[in-house]
PDB file of C-alpha atoms in Angstrom:
ATOM      1  CA  MET D   4     -63.682 105.999 -99.473  1.00 32.00           C
ATOM      2  CA  ARG D   5     -67.219 107.323 -99.263  1.00 39.00           C
ATOM      3  CA  ALA D   6     -67.786 110.824 -97.994  1.00 40.00           C
ATOM      4  CA  GLY D   7     -67.851 110.873 -94.256  1.00 40.00           C
ATOM      5  CA  GLU D   8     -66.501 107.291 -93.860  1.00 45.00           C
ATOM      6  CA  ASN D   9     -64.130 106.890 -90.858  1.00 45.00           C
ATOM      7  CA  GLY D  10     -64.423 110.533 -90.208  1.00 52.00           C
ATOM      8  CA  GLY D  11     -62.396 111.786 -93.207  1.00 53.00           C
ATOM      9  CA  MET D  12     -64.577 114.832 -93.716  1.00 74.00           C
ATOM     10  CA  LEU D  13     -64.120 115.940 -90.168  1.00 84.00           C
ATOM     11  CA  ASP D  14     -60.467 116.821 -90.892  1.00 87.00           C
ATOM     12  CA  ALA D  15     -61.381 120.040 -92.833  1.00 86.00           C
ATOM     13  CA  VAL D  16     -63.513 121.372 -89.946  1.00 94.00           C
ATOM     14  CA  ILE D  17     -61.572 120.312 -86.803  1.00 95.00           C
ATOM     15  CA  ARG D  18     -60.065 123.854 -86.736  1.00 95.00           C
ATOM     16  CA  TYR D  19     -63.614 125.216 -85.890  1.00 97.00           C
ATOM     17  CA  LEU D  20     -64.318 122.777 -83.083  1.00 97.00           C
ATOM     18  CA  THR D  21     -63.819 123.107 -79.362  1.00 97.00           C
ATOM     19  CA  CYS D  22     -63.877 120.610 -76.458  1.00 97.00           C
ATOM     20  CA  PRO D  23     -67.289 120.585 -74.623  1.00 96.00           C
ATOM     21  CA  TYR D  24     -65.477 120.329 -71.339  1.00 95.00           C
ATOM     22  CA  CYS D  25     -62.757 122.838 -71.299  1.00 95.00           C
ATOM     23  CA  GLY D  26     -63.228 124.856 -74.545  1.00 94.00           C
ATOM     24  CA  ASP D  27     -59.884 124.028 -75.923  1.00 95.00           C
ATOM     25  CA  GLY D  28     -59.189 123.387 -79.591  1.00 95.00           C
ATOM     26  CA  MET D  29     -59.274 119.898 -81.087  1.00 95.00           C
ATOM     27  CA  THR D  30     -56.897 117.745 -83.095  1.00 94.00           C
ATOM     28  CA  ARG D  31     -57.357 114.362 -84.676  1.00 93.00           C
ATOM     29  CA  ALA D  32     -55.317 111.258 -83.742  1.00 90.00           C
ATOM     30  CA  GLY D  33     -56.445 108.097 -85.680  1.00 88.00           C
ATOM     31  CA  GLY D  34     -60.077 107.490 -84.906  1.00 92.00           C
ATOM     32  CA  SER D  35     -60.483 110.032 -82.189  1.00 94.00           C
ATOM     33  CA  LEU D  36     -60.528 113.788 -81.668  1.00 96.00           C
ATOM     34  CA  HIS D  37     -58.510 115.094 -78.746  1.00 95.00           C
ATOM     35  CA  CYS D  38     -58.399 118.544 -77.102  1.00 95.00           C
ATOM     36  CA  TRP D  39     -55.204 120.099 -75.898  1.00 90.00           C
ATOM     37  CA  ALA D  40     -56.164 119.220 -72.222  1.00 92.00           C
ATOM     38  CA  GLY D  41     -56.443 115.512 -73.099  1.00 91.00           C
ATOM     39  CA  HIS D  42     -60.250 114.968 -73.420  1.00 95.00           C
ATOM     40  CA  ALA D  43     -60.925 112.369 -76.225  1.00 95.00           C
ATOM     41  CA  PHE D  44     -63.953 111.625 -78.342  1.00 96.00           C
ATOM     42  CA  ASP D  45     -64.221 108.645 -80.609  1.00 95.00           C
ATOM     43  CA  ILE D  46     -65.269 109.110 -84.276  1.00 95.00           C
ATOM     44  CA  ALA D  47     -68.202 106.927 -85.199  1.00 94.00           C
ATOM     45  CA  ARG D  48     -67.689 104.423 -87.956  1.00 93.00           C
ATOM     46  CA  GLN D  49     -70.457 106.360 -89.887  1.00 93.00           C
ATOM     47  CA  GLY D  50     -68.169 109.418 -89.971  1.00 94.00           C
ATOM     48  CA  TYR D  51     -69.600 111.650 -87.276  1.00 95.00           C
ATOM     49  CA  VAL D  52     -68.260 112.632 -83.864  1.00 96.00           C
ATOM     50  CA  SER D  53     -70.311 113.235 -80.723  1.00 95.00           C
ATOM     51  CA  LEU D  54     -69.106 116.133 -78.639  1.00 96.00           C
ATOM     52  CA  LEU D  55     -72.048 115.897 -76.263  1.00 93.00           C
ATOM     53  CA  PRO D  56     -70.653 116.185 -72.613  1.00 89.00           C
ATOM     54  CA  ALA D  57     -71.264 113.392 -70.172  1.00 83.00           C
ATOM     55  CA  GLY D  58     -74.785 113.271 -68.939  1.00 77.00           C
ATOM     56  CA  ALA D  59     -76.117 114.689 -72.171  1.00 73.00           C
ATOM     57  CA  THR D  60     -77.579 111.559 -73.713  1.00 61.00           C
ATOM     58  CA  GLY D  61     -78.880 113.034 -76.990  1.00 54.00           C
ATOM     59  CA  GLY D  62     -82.426 112.309 -76.075  1.00 61.00           C
ATOM     60  CA  GLY D  63     -85.190 114.297 -77.782  1.00 64.00           C
ATOM     61  CA  GLY D  64     -83.605 114.276 -81.212  1.00 82.00           C
ATOM     62  CA  ASP D  65     -85.119 112.775 -84.313  1.00 89.00           C
ATOM     63  CA  SER D  66     -85.650 109.038 -84.187  1.00 90.00           C
ATOM     64  CA  ALA D  67     -84.427 106.515 -86.762  1.00 92.00           C
ATOM     65  CA  GLY D  68     -87.901 106.396 -88.250  1.00 91.00           C
ATOM     66  CA  MET D  69     -88.115 110.183 -88.473  1.00 92.00           C
ATOM     67  CA  VAL D  70     -84.843 110.409 -90.215  1.00 95.00           C
ATOM     68  CA  ARG D  71     -85.625 107.683 -92.752  1.00 95.00           C
ATOM     69  CA  ALA D  72     -88.875 109.432 -93.609  1.00 94.00           C
ATOM     70  CA  ARG D  73     -87.087 112.812 -94.011  1.00 95.00           C
ATOM     71  CA  ALA D  74     -84.313 111.351 -96.142  1.00 96.00           C
ATOM     72  CA  ASP D  75     -86.817 109.539 -98.441  1.00 96.00           C
ATOM     73  CA  PHE D  76     -89.029 112.590 -98.752  1.00 96.00           C
ATOM     74  CA  LEU D  77     -86.261 114.989 -99.482  1.00 97.00           C
ATOM     75  CA  ALA D  78     -84.529 112.590-101.907  1.00 96.00           C
ATOM     76  CA  ALA D  79     -87.713 112.565-103.878  1.00 96.00           C
ATOM     77  CA  GLY D  80     -87.222 116.307-104.473  1.00 96.00           C
ATOM     78  CA  HIS D  81     -90.406 117.593-102.890  1.00 96.00           C
ATOM     79  CA  PHE D  82     -88.627 120.407-101.071  1.00 97.00           C
ATOM     80  CA  ALA D  83     -85.860 120.928-103.823  1.00 97.00           C
ATOM     81  CA  SER D  84     -87.267 124.456-104.484  1.00 97.00           C
ATOM     82  CA  LEU D  85     -86.728 125.356-100.827  1.00 98.00           C
ATOM     83  CA  ALA D  86     -83.090 123.981-100.916  1.00 98.00           C
ATOM     84  CA  ALA D  87     -82.504 126.074-104.111  1.00 98.00           C
ATOM     85  CA  VAL D  88     -83.848 129.258-102.382  1.00 97.00           C
ATOM     86  CA  ILE D  89     -81.779 128.730 -99.316  1.00 98.00           C
ATOM     87  CA  ALA D  90     -78.648 128.122-101.383  1.00 97.00           C
ATOM     88  CA  ALA D  91     -79.288 131.187-103.501  1.00 96.00           C
ATOM     89  CA  ALA D  92     -79.718 133.293-100.271  1.00 95.00           C
ATOM     90  CA  ALA D  93     -76.476 131.923 -99.007  1.00 95.00           C
ATOM     91  CA  GLY D  94     -74.761 132.708-102.270  1.00 93.00           C
ATOM     92  CA  ASP D  95     -75.866 136.276-102.103  1.00 92.00           C
ATOM     93  CA  LEU D  96     -74.548 136.626 -98.509  1.00 88.00           C
ATOM     94  CA  ALA D  97     -71.319 135.060 -99.584  1.00 83.00           C
ATOM     95  CA  GLY D  98     -71.001 137.455-102.447  1.00 73.00           C
ATOM     96  CA  SER D  99     -71.447 140.556-100.145  1.00 59.00           C
ATOM     97  CA  GLY D 100     -67.921 140.633 -98.724  1.00 56.00           C
ATOM     98  CA  ALA D 101     -68.490 137.854 -96.205  1.00 60.00           C
ATOM     99  CA  ALA D 102     -65.752 137.069 -93.733  1.00 70.00           C
ATOM    100  CA  ARG D 103     -63.780 133.834 -93.596  1.00 82.00           C
ATOM    101  CA  GLY D 104     -65.209 130.869 -91.783  1.00 93.00           C
ATOM    102  CA  CYS D 105     -67.424 127.807 -92.177  1.00 96.00           C
ATOM    103  CA  VAL D 106     -71.211 127.346 -92.708  1.00 97.00           C
ATOM    104  CA  ALA D 107     -72.653 126.157 -89.395  1.00 98.00           C
ATOM    105  CA  ASP D 108     -76.072 124.425 -89.696  1.00 98.00           C
ATOM    106  CA  VAL D 109     -77.500 124.246 -86.159  1.00 98.00           C
ATOM    107  CA  GLY D 110     -80.269 121.484 -86.233  1.00 96.00           C
ATOM    108  CA  ALA D 111     -78.856 120.211 -89.587  1.00 97.00           C
ATOM    109  CA  GLY D 112     -80.875 116.972 -89.647  1.00 96.00           C
ATOM    110  CA  THR D 113     -79.824 114.925 -92.632  1.00 97.00           C
ATOM    111  CA  GLY D 114     -77.636 117.708 -94.052  1.00 97.00           C
ATOM    112  CA  TYR D 115     -79.892 118.252 -97.024  1.00 98.00           C
ATOM    113  CA  TYR D 116     -80.018 122.029 -97.005  1.00 98.00           C
ATOM    114  CA  LEU D 117     -76.420 122.446 -95.888  1.00 98.00           C
ATOM    115  CA  ALA D 118     -75.300 120.240 -98.909  1.00 97.00           C
ATOM    116  CA  ALA D 119     -77.216 122.533-101.225  1.00 98.00           C
ATOM    117  CA  VAL D 120     -75.541 125.595 -99.716  1.00 97.00           C
ATOM    118  CA  LEU D 121     -72.099 124.100-100.001  1.00 97.00           C
ATOM    119  CA  ASP D 122     -72.719 123.306-103.674  1.00 97.00           C
ATOM    120  CA  ARG D 123     -73.288 127.023-104.072  1.00 96.00           C
ATOM    121  CA  LEU D 124     -70.223 127.929-102.095  1.00 95.00           C
ATOM    122  CA  PRO D 125     -67.308 125.850-103.373  1.00 91.00           C
ATOM    123  CA  GLY D 126     -64.692 127.418-101.137  1.00 87.00           C
ATOM    124  CA  ARG D 127     -66.552 126.755 -97.800  1.00 93.00           C
ATOM    125  CA  ASP D 128     -66.676 123.838 -95.377  1.00 95.00           C
ATOM    126  CA  GLY D 129     -69.794 122.978 -93.506  1.00 97.00           C
ATOM    127  CA  LEU D 130     -70.569 121.986 -89.931  1.00 98.00           C
ATOM    128  CA  ALA D 131     -73.754 119.813 -89.487  1.00 98.00           C
ATOM    129  CA  LEU D 132     -74.639 120.061 -85.861  1.00 98.00           C
ATOM    130  CA  ASP D 133     -77.496 117.960 -84.396  1.00 97.00           C
ATOM    131  CA  ILE D 134     -78.368 116.032 -81.416  1.00 95.00           C
ATOM    132  CA  SER D 135     -79.713 112.949 -83.236  1.00 94.00           C
ATOM    133  CA  LYS D 136     -77.144 110.249 -83.958  1.00 94.00           C
ATOM    134  CA  PHE D 137     -79.455 108.860 -86.666  1.00 95.00           C
ATOM    135  CA  ALA D 138     -79.523 112.250 -88.479  1.00 96.00           C
ATOM    136  CA  LEU D 139     -75.711 112.643 -88.130  1.00 96.00           C
ATOM    137  CA  ARG D 140     -75.206 109.297 -89.801  1.00 95.00           C
ATOM    138  CA  THR D 141     -76.837 110.638 -92.858  1.00 96.00           C
ATOM    139  CA  ALA D 142     -75.393 114.104 -92.632  1.00 97.00           C
ATOM    140  CA  ALA D 143     -71.853 112.826 -92.526  1.00 95.00           C
ATOM    141  CA  ARG D 144     -72.410 111.476 -96.098  1.00 95.00           C
ATOM    142  CA  ALA D 145     -74.457 114.284 -97.468  1.00 96.00           C
ATOM    143  CA  HIS D 146     -71.579 116.228 -99.006  1.00 95.00           C
ATOM    144  CA  GLN D 147     -67.783 115.899 -99.202  1.00 93.00           C
ATOM    145  CA  ARG D 148     -67.253 119.069 -97.317  1.00 95.00           C
ATOM    146  CA  ILE D 149     -69.645 118.418 -94.411  1.00 96.00           C
ATOM    147  CA  GLY D 150     -68.232 117.502 -90.941  1.00 96.00           C
ATOM    148  CA  ALA D 151     -71.099 116.091 -88.810  1.00 97.00           C
ATOM    149  CA  VAL D 152     -70.916 116.727 -85.000  1.00 97.00           C
ATOM    150  CA  GLY D 153     -73.337 115.634 -82.250  1.00 96.00           C
ATOM    151  CA  CYS D 154     -74.286 118.390 -79.846  1.00 96.00           C
ATOM    152  CA  ASP D 155     -77.201 119.960 -78.035  1.00 95.00           C
ATOM    153  CA  ALA D 156     -78.487 123.330 -79.427  1.00 94.00           C
ATOM    154  CA  TRP D 157     -79.453 124.392 -75.907  1.00 93.00           C
ATOM    155  CA  LEU D 158     -76.039 123.958 -74.516  1.00 93.00           C
ATOM    156  CA  ARG D 159     -72.766 125.636 -75.336  1.00 95.00           C
ATOM    157  CA  LEU D 160     -72.040 124.585 -78.951  1.00 97.00           C
ATOM    158  CA  PRO D 161     -68.629 122.816 -79.328  1.00 97.00           C
ATOM    159  CA  VAL D 162     -67.739 125.460 -82.017  1.00 98.00           C
ATOM    160  CA  ALA D 163     -65.065 128.246 -81.599  1.00 97.00           C
ATOM    161  CA  GLY D 164     -66.262 131.858 -81.211  1.00 96.00           C
ATOM    162  CA  SER D 165     -66.651 133.671 -84.570  1.00 95.00           C
ATOM    163  CA  ALA D 166     -65.976 130.398 -86.522  1.00 96.00           C
ATOM    164  CA  ALA D 167     -68.844 130.764 -88.934  1.00 96.00           C
ATOM    165  CA  PHE D 168     -69.470 133.238 -91.640  1.00 94.00           C
ATOM    166  CA  LEU D 169     -72.965 131.959 -92.043  1.00 96.00           C
ATOM    167  CA  ALA D 170     -75.295 130.102 -89.580  1.00 97.00           C
ATOM    168  CA  LEU D 171     -78.227 128.124 -90.953  1.00 98.00           C
ATOM    169  CA  ASN D 172     -81.334 127.237 -88.887  1.00 97.00           C
ATOM    170  CA  VAL D 173     -83.926 125.406 -90.927  1.00 97.00           C
ATOM    171  CA  PHE D 174     -86.957 124.181 -88.987  1.00 93.00           C
ATOM    172  CA  ALA D 175     -84.760 123.803 -85.897  1.00 92.00           C
ATOM    173  CA  PRO D 176     -84.389 125.131 -82.257  1.00 90.00           C
ATOM    174  CA  ARG D 177     -82.618 128.469 -81.815  1.00 92.00           C
ATOM    175  CA  ASN D 178     -80.360 129.441 -79.092  1.00 94.00           C
ATOM    176  CA  GLY D 179     -79.666 133.119 -79.770  1.00 95.00           C
ATOM    177  CA  ALA D 180     -76.688 133.423 -77.510  1.00 95.00           C
ATOM    178  CA  GLU D 181     -74.878 130.588 -78.954  1.00 97.00           C
ATOM    179  CA  LEU D 182     -75.758 131.403 -82.546  1.00 97.00           C
ATOM    180  CA  ARG D 183     -74.356 134.885 -81.863  1.00 97.00           C
ATOM    181  CA  ARG D 184     -71.232 133.591 -80.243  1.00 97.00           C
ATOM    182  CA  VAL D 185     -70.167 131.195 -83.106  1.00 97.00           C
ATOM    183  CA  LEU D 186     -71.091 133.711 -85.755  1.00 96.00           C
ATOM    184  CA  SER D 187     -68.427 136.142 -87.171  1.00 94.00           C
ATOM    185  CA  PRO D 188     -69.325 139.873 -86.421  1.00 92.00           C
ATOM    186  CA  ALA D 189     -69.706 140.282 -90.114  1.00 91.00           C
ATOM    187  CA  GLY D 190     -71.617 137.099 -90.560  1.00 93.00           C
ATOM    188  CA  ARG D 191     -75.259 136.381 -91.005  1.00 95.00           C
ATOM    189  CA  LEU D 192     -77.883 134.067 -89.683  1.00 97.00           C
ATOM    190  CA  LEU D 193     -80.381 132.556 -92.064  1.00 97.00           C
ATOM    191  CA  VAL D 194     -83.525 131.168 -90.359  1.00 97.00           C
ATOM    192  CA  VAL D 195     -86.245 129.135 -92.102  1.00 97.00           C
ATOM    193  CA  THR D 196     -89.656 128.833 -90.348  1.00 95.00           C
ATOM    194  CA  PRO D 197     -92.996 127.492 -91.515  1.00 93.00           C
ATOM    195  CA  THR D 198     -95.831 129.962 -92.114  1.00 93.00           C
ATOM    196  CA  PRO D 199     -99.332 129.144 -90.825  1.00 91.00           C
ATOM    197  CA  GLY D 200    -100.183 127.993 -94.402  1.00 93.00           C
ATOM    198  CA  HIS D 201     -97.388 125.401 -94.570  1.00 94.00           C
ATOM    199  CA  LEU D 202     -98.861 121.928 -95.281  1.00 93.00           C
ATOM    200  CA  GLY D 203    -102.206 123.618 -94.532  1.00 92.00           C
ATOM    201  CA  GLU D 204    -104.209 121.122 -96.466  1.00 93.00           C
ATOM    202  CA  LEU D 205    -103.040 118.333 -94.141  1.00 92.00           C
ATOM    203  CA  ILE D 206    -103.482 119.955 -90.771  1.00 89.00           C
ATOM    204  CA  GLY D 207    -107.158 119.436 -90.336  1.00 88.00           C
ATOM    205  CA  PRO D 208    -107.567 115.965 -92.020  1.00 90.00           C
ATOM    206  CA  LEU D 209    -104.553 114.465 -90.302  1.00 87.00           C
ATOM    207  CA  GLY D 210    -104.561 116.385 -87.028  1.00 83.00           C
ATOM    208  CA  LEU D 211    -101.110 117.910 -87.466  1.00 79.00           C
ATOM    209  CA  LEU D 212     -99.641 120.634 -85.240  1.00 76.00           C
ATOM    210  CA  THR D 213    -100.570 124.057 -86.258  1.00 80.00           C
ATOM    211  CA  VAL D 214     -98.131 127.010 -86.777  1.00 78.00           C
ATOM    212  CA  ASP D 215     -98.334 130.029 -84.504  1.00 72.00           C
ATOM    213  CA  GLN D 216     -99.922 133.006 -86.360  1.00 73.00           C
ATOM    214  CA  ARG D 217     -97.286 135.193 -84.678  1.00 74.00           C
ATOM    215  CA  LYS D 218     -94.184 133.051 -85.312  1.00 71.00           C
ATOM    216  CA  ASP D 219     -92.152 135.573 -87.188  1.00 76.00           C
ATOM    217  CA  GLU D 220     -92.859 138.241 -84.666  1.00 78.00           C
ATOM    218  CA  ARG D 221     -91.937 135.891 -81.854  1.00 80.00           C
ATOM    219  CA  LEU D 222     -88.772 134.799 -83.677  1.00 84.00           C
ATOM    220  CA  SER D 223     -87.487 138.375 -84.046  1.00 83.00           C
ATOM    221  CA  ALA D 224     -88.332 139.038 -80.281  1.00 83.00           C
ATOM    222  CA  LYS D 225     -86.435 135.994 -79.135  1.00 85.00           C
ATOM    223  CA  LEU D 226     -83.389 136.754 -81.159  1.00 93.00           C
ATOM    224  CA  SER D 227     -83.428 140.513 -80.569  1.00 88.00           C
ATOM    225  CA  PRO D 228     -80.849 140.601 -77.725  1.00 91.00           C
ATOM    226  CA  TYR D 229     -78.301 139.089 -80.079  1.00 95.00           C
ATOM    227  CA  PHE D 230     -79.535 139.848 -83.625  1.00 96.00           C
ATOM    228  CA  GLU D 231     -81.412 142.312 -85.681  1.00 95.00           C
ATOM    229  CA  LEU D 232     -83.525 141.635 -88.704  1.00 95.00           C
ATOM    230  CA  ALA D 233     -81.766 142.428 -91.997  1.00 95.00           C
ATOM    231  CA  GLY D 234     -84.251 141.053 -94.439  1.00 95.00           C
ATOM    232  CA  ARG D 235     -87.292 138.676 -94.864  1.00 95.00           C
ATOM    233  CA  ARG D 236     -89.019 136.844 -97.681  1.00 95.00           C
ATOM    234  CA  GLU D 237     -91.569 134.234 -98.249  1.00 96.00           C
ATOM    235  CA  HIS D 238     -91.300 131.136-100.426  1.00 97.00           C
ATOM    236  CA  GLN D 239     -94.450 129.281-101.407  1.00 97.00           C
ATOM    237  CA  MET D 240     -95.381 126.706-103.988  1.00 95.00           C
ATOM    238  CA  MET D 241     -97.942 123.961-104.510  1.00 97.00           C
ATOM    239  CA  LEU D 242     -96.812 120.277-104.163  1.00 97.00           C
ATOM    240  CA  SER D 243     -98.547 117.163-105.482  1.00 97.00           C
ATOM    241  CA  LEU D 244     -97.971 114.444-102.991  1.00 97.00           C
ATOM    242  CA  ASP D 245     -99.033 110.800-103.166  1.00 96.00           C
ATOM    243  CA  HIS D 246    -100.011 108.920-100.172  1.00 96.00           C
ATOM    244  CA  GLN D 247     -96.496 107.722 -99.579  1.00 95.00           C
ATOM    245  CA  ALA D 248     -95.121 111.194 -99.589  1.00 95.00           C
ATOM    246  CA  VAL D 249     -97.848 112.414 -97.354  1.00 94.00           C
ATOM    247  CA  GLY D 250     -97.012 109.633 -94.868  1.00 92.00           C
ATOM    248  CA  ALA D 251     -93.371 110.721 -94.906  1.00 92.00           C
ATOM    249  CA  VAL D 252     -94.321 114.273 -94.156  1.00 91.00           C
ATOM    250  CA  VAL D 253     -96.232 113.179 -91.154  1.00 89.00           C
ATOM    251  CA  ALA D 254     -93.479 110.633 -89.944  1.00 89.00           C
ATOM    252  CA  MET D 255     -90.582 113.199 -90.370  1.00 90.00           C
ATOM    253  CA  GLY D 256     -92.014 116.072 -88.450  1.00 79.00           C
ATOM    254  CA  PRO D 257     -92.936 116.988 -84.914  1.00 70.00           C
ATOM    255  CA  SER D 258     -96.510 115.714 -85.385  1.00 62.00           C
ATOM    256  CA  SER D 259     -95.072 112.193 -85.482  1.00 54.00           C
ATOM    257  CA  TRP D 260     -94.536 112.382 -81.709  1.00 53.00           C
ATOM    258  CA  HIS D 261     -98.333 112.906 -81.178  1.00 52.00           C
ATOM    259  CA  ALA D 262     -99.953 110.735 -83.757  1.00 57.00           C
ATOM    260  CA  ALA D 263    -100.357 106.970 -83.715  1.00 59.00           C
ATOM    261  CA  ALA D 264     -98.998 105.509 -86.949  1.00 65.00           C
ATOM    262  CA  ALA D 265    -102.039 103.247 -87.582  1.00 66.00           C
ATOM    263  CA  ALA D 266    -104.505 106.136 -87.033  1.00 75.00           C
ATOM    264  CA  ALA D 267    -102.446 108.411 -89.392  1.00 80.00           C
ATOM    265  CA  ALA D 268    -102.319 105.833 -91.989  1.00 84.00           C
ATOM    266  CA  ALA D 269    -106.081 105.370 -91.919  1.00 87.00           C
ATOM    267  CA  ARG D 270    -106.566 109.094 -92.288  1.00 90.00           C
ATOM    268  CA  ILE D 271    -104.079 109.255 -95.144  1.00 91.00           C
ATOM    269  CA  ARG D 272    -105.972 106.625 -97.011  1.00 91.00           C
ATOM    270  CA  ARG D 273    -109.067 108.820 -96.976  1.00 93.00           C
ATOM    271  CA  LEU D 274    -107.211 111.657 -98.728  1.00 92.00           C
ATOM    272  CA  PRO D 275    -107.096 112.249-102.514  1.00 93.00           C
ATOM    273  CA  ASP D 276    -104.150 110.527-104.193  1.00 92.00           C
ATOM    274  CA  PRO D 277    -102.183 112.553-105.129  1.00 94.00           C
ATOM    275  CA  MET D 278    -102.992 115.436-102.737  1.00 95.00           C
ATOM    276  CA  PRO D 279    -102.290 119.200-103.329  1.00 96.00           C
ATOM    277  CA  VAL D 280    -100.213 120.478-100.504  1.00 96.00           C
ATOM    278  CA  THR D 281     -98.735 123.878 -99.884  1.00 96.00           C
ATOM    279  CA  LEU D 282     -95.108 124.534 -99.037  1.00 97.00           C
ATOM    280  CA  ALA D 283     -94.918 127.871 -97.393  1.00 96.00           C
ATOM    281  CA  VAL D 284     -92.077 129.178 -95.402  1.00 96.00           C
ATOM    282  CA  THR D 285     -90.404 132.430 -94.272  1.00 96.00           C
ATOM    283  CA  LEU D 286     -86.675 133.041 -94.790  1.00 97.00           C
ATOM    284  CA  SER D 287     -85.298 135.590 -92.401  1.00 96.00           C
ATOM    285  CA  VAL D 288     -81.777 136.933 -92.491  1.00 97.00           C
ATOM    286  CA  PHE D 289     -80.337 138.360 -89.234  1.00 96.00           C
ATOM    287  CA  ARG D 290     -77.199 140.370 -88.589  1.00 95.00           C
ATOM    288  CA  PRO D 291     -75.491 140.228 -85.188  1.00 95.00           C
ATOM    289  CA  THR D 292     -75.974 143.139 -82.894  1.00 90.00           C
ATOM    290  CA  ARG D 293     -72.978 145.034 -81.661  1.00 76.00           C
ATOM    291  CA  PRO D 294     -71.719 143.953 -78.177  1.00 62.00           C
ATOM    292  CA  ARG D 295     -72.955 146.325 -75.585  1.00 48.00           C
TER     293      ARG D 295
END
């Protein structure tokens, strides 16, 4: 059986999951997860389970096209250096007396970065949490120790309190209260955000969205009721992207919601091939604050 097929990889992480309706723990019975109160959730044939409550449709997540573009771009290794840096940071945190628990990736997308972290942490299981069913189908097969779960980062996560020793948040929404709740008191939150120079060579020519110059400052302020900054570093390198890869960068990111495909393709054709493009991100490590 392939990783994730028929929900097999969910078995290892069920103990970390809770019902989105009543908060009870979950068990598996055949092709469904059940809480102790009797609520049931079918496991999709692609191996993930949606724990979105009724009325939460999953709208607003990455589309099928965005996920395809991201999966192709990442599979080509363009962001491999970033995955390695994230995995190394996770390894350092795990080696500093970390508590028991899983790695919870909130806004996991295709599971690419979570898979790199789990390769570095052979004793840990991973939760790939995302609202996009298209992303979850890929994440469920990204690693043999990933359980992929559909949820909304802005609602209560279907994860038990203090279940995670490490929470990842890579280019994703951040709900500080929920990240704090699911993280062990001794755990850490690792956040990856773009710097203003990220993909800077493409912003003007392709009309991409710009990054807030005060993004790191605003990040710390937003998380401050629940976390305090423990460390921060930047990762930067120059990429050489052909037109196909540039097209994938546009299609996989938030700018894809604002740019017409035909117009973007015409602009890309006017760029050098290959095109030098900067990968520039900030990795921030946060520790939970003590409850007041």
